[in-house]
mmCIF file with all atom_site columns, C-alpha atoms in Angstrom:
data_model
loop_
_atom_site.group_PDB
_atom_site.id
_atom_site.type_symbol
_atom_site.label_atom_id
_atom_site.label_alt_id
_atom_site.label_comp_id
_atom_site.label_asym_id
_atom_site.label_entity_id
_atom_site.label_seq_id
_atom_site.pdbx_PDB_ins_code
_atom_site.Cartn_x
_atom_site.Cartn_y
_atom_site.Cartn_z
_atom_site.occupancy
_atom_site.B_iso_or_equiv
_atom_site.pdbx_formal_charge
_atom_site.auth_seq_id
_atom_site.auth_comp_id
_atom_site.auth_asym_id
_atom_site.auth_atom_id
_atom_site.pdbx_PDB_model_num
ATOM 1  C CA . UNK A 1 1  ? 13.777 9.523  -1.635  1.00 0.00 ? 89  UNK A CA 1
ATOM 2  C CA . UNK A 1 2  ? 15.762 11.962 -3.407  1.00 0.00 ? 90  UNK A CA 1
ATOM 3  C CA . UNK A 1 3  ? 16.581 10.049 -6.479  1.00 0.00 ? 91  UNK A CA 1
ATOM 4  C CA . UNK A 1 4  ? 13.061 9.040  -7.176  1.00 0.00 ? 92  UNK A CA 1
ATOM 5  C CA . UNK A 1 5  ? 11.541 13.018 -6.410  1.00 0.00 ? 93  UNK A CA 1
ATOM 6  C CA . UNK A 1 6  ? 14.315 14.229 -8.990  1.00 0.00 ? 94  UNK A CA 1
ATOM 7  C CA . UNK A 1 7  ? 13.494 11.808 -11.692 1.00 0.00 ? 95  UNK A CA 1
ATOM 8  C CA . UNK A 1 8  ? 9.745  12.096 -10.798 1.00 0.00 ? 96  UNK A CA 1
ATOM 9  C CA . UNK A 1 9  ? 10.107 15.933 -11.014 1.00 0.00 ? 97  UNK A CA 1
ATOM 10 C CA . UNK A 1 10 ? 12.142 15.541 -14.427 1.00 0.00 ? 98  UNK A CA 1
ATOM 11 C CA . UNK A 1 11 ? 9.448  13.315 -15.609 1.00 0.00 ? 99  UNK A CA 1
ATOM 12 C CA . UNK A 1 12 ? 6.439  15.554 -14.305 1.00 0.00 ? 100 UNK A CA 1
ATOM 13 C CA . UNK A 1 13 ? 7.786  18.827 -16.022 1.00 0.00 ? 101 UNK A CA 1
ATOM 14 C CA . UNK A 1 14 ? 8.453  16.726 -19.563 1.00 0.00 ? 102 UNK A CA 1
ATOM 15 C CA . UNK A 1 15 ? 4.645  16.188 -19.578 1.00 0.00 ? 103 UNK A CA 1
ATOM 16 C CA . UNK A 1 16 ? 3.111  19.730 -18.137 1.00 0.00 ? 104 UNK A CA 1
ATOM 17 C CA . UNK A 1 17 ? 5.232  20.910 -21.299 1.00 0.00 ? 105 UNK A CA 1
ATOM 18 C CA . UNK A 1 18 ? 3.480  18.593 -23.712 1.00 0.00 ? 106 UNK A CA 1
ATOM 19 C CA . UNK A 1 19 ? 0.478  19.259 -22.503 1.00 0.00 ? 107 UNK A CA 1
ATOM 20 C CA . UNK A 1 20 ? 0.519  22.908 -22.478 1.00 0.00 ? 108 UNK A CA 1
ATOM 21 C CA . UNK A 1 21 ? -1.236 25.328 -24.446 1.00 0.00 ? 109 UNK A CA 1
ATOM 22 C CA . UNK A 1 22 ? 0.757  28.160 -24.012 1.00 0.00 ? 110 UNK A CA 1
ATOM 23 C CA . UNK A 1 23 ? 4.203  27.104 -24.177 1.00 0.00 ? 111 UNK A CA 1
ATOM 24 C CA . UNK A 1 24 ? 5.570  30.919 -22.563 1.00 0.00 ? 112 UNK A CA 1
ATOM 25 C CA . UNK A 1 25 ? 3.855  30.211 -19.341 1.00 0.00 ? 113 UNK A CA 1
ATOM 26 C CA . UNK A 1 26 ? 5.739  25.953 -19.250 1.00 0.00 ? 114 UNK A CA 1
ATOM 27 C CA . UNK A 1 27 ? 8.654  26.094 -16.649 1.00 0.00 ? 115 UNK A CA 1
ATOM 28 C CA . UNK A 1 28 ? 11.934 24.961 -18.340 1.00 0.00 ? 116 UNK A CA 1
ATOM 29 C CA . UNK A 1 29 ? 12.396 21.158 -18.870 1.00 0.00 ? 117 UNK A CA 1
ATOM 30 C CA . UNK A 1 30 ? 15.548 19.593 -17.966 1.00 0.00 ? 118 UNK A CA 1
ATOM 31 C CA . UNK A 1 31 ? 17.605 18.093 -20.807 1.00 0.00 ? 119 UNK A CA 1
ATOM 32 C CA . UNK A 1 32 ? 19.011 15.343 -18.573 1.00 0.00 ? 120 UNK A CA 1
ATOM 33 C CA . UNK A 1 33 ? 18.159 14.487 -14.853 1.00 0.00 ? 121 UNK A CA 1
ATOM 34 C CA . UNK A 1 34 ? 20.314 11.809 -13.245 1.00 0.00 ? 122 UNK A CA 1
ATOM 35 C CA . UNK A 1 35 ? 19.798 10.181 -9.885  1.00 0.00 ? 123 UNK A CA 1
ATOM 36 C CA . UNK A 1 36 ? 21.937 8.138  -7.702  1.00 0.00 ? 124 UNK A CA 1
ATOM 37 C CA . UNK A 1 37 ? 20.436 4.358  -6.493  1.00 0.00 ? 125 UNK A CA 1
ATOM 38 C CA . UNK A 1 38 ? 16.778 5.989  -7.203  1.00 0.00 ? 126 UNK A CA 1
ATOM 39 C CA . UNK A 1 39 ? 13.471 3.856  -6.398  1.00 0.00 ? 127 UNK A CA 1
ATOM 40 C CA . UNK A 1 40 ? 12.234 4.047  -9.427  1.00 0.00 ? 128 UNK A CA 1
ATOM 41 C CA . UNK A 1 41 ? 8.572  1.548  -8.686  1.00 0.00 ? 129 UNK A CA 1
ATOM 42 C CA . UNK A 1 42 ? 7.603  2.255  -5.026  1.00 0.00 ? 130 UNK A CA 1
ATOM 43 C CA . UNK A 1 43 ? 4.843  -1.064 -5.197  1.00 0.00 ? 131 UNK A CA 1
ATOM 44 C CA . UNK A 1 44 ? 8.701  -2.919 -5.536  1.00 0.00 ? 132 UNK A CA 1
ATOM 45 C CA . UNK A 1 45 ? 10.174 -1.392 -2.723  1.00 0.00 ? 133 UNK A CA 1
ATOM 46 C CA . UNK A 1 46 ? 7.327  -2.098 -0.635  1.00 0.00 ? 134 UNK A CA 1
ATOM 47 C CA . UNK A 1 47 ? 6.954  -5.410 -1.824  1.00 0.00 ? 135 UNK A CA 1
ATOM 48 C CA . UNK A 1 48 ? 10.705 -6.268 -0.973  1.00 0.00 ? 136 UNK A CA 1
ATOM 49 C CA . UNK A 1 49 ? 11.004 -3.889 2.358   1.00 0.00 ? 137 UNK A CA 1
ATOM 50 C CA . UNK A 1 50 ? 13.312 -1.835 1.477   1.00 0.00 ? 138 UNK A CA 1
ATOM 51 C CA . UNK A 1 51 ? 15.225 0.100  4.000   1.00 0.00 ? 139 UNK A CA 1
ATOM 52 C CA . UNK A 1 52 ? 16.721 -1.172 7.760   1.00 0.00 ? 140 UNK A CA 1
ATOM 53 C CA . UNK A 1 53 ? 13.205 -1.837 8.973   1.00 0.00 ? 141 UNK A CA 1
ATOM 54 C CA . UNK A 1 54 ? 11.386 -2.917 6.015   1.00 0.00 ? 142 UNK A CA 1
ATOM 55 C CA . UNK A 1 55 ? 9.159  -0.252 5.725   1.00 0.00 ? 143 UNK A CA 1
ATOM 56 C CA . UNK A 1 56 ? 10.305 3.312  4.047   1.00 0.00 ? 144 UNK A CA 1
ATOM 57 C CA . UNK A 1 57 ? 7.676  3.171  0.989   1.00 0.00 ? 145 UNK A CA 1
ATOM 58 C CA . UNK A 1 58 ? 4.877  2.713  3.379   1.00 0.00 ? 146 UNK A CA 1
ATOM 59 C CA . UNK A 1 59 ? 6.023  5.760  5.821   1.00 0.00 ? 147 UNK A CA 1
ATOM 60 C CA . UNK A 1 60 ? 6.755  7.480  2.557   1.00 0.00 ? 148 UNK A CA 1
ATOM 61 C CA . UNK A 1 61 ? 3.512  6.828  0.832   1.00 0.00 ? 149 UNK A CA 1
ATOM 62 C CA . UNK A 1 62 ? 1.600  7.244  4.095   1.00 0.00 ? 150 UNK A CA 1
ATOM 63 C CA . UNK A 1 63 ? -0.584 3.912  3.472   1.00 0.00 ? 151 UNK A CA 1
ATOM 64 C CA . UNK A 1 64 ? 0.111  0.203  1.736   1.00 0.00 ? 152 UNK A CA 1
ATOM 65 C CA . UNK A 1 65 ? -0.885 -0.772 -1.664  1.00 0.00 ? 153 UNK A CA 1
ATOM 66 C CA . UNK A 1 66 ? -3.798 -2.839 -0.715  1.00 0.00 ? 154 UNK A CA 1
ATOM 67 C CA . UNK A 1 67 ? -6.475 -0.716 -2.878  1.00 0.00 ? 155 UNK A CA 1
ATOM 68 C CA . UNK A 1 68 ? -6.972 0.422  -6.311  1.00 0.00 ? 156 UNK A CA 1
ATOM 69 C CA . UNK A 1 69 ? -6.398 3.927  -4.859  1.00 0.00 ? 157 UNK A CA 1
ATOM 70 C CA . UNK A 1 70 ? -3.830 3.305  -2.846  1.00 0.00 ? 158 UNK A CA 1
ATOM 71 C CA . UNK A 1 71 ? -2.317 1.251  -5.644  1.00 0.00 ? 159 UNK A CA 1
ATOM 72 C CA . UNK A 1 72 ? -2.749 4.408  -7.929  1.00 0.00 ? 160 UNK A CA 1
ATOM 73 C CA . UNK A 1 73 ? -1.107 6.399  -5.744  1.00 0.00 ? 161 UNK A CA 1
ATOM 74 C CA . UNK A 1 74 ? 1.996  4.368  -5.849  1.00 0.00 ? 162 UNK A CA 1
ATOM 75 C CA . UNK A 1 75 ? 1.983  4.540  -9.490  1.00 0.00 ? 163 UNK A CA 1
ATOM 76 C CA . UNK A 1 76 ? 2.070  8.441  -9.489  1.00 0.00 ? 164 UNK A CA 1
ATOM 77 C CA . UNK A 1 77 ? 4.985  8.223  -7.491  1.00 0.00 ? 165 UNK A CA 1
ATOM 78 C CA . UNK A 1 78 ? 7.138  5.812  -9.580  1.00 0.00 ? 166 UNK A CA 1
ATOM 79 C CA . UNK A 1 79 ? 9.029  7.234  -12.198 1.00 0.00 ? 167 UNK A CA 1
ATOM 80 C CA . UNK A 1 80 ? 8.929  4.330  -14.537 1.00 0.00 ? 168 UNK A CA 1
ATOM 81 C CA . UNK A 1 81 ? 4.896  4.007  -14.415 1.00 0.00 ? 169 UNK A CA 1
#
């Protein structure tokens, strides 16, 4: 999980600095964030089973991709979506 919450983080402060209104109060953005074997769309690891026992995005995400929430949620926690 630590390649995808680095390049999820990366990701995350890029747009809080866009979006900001007061650029003195942004944290600093990182110029280059680089992960090693990363998930980068959870909804393909779970739909492959990824991991020994088939199931790491699901005890990761805490629920399956079987609802437009749920489905949402996966999303958010892909760095390519």
């Amino acid at each position: 999980a630590g390649g995808q919450l680095v390049l999820w983080l990366g990701d995350h402060l890029a747009k809080q600095a866009k979006q900001s209104e007061n650029q003195e109060l942004v944290p600093p953005v990182p110029r280059l964030v680089v992960a090693v074997a990363p998930v980068t769309d959870m909804i393909a690891a779970y739909d492959r089973h990824l991991s020994d026992e088939g199931d790491a995005a699901e005890l990761y995400m805490k629920c399956k991709p079987d609802s437009d929430e749920n489905i949402k949620k996966y999303q958010d926690a892909s760095p390519m979506h």
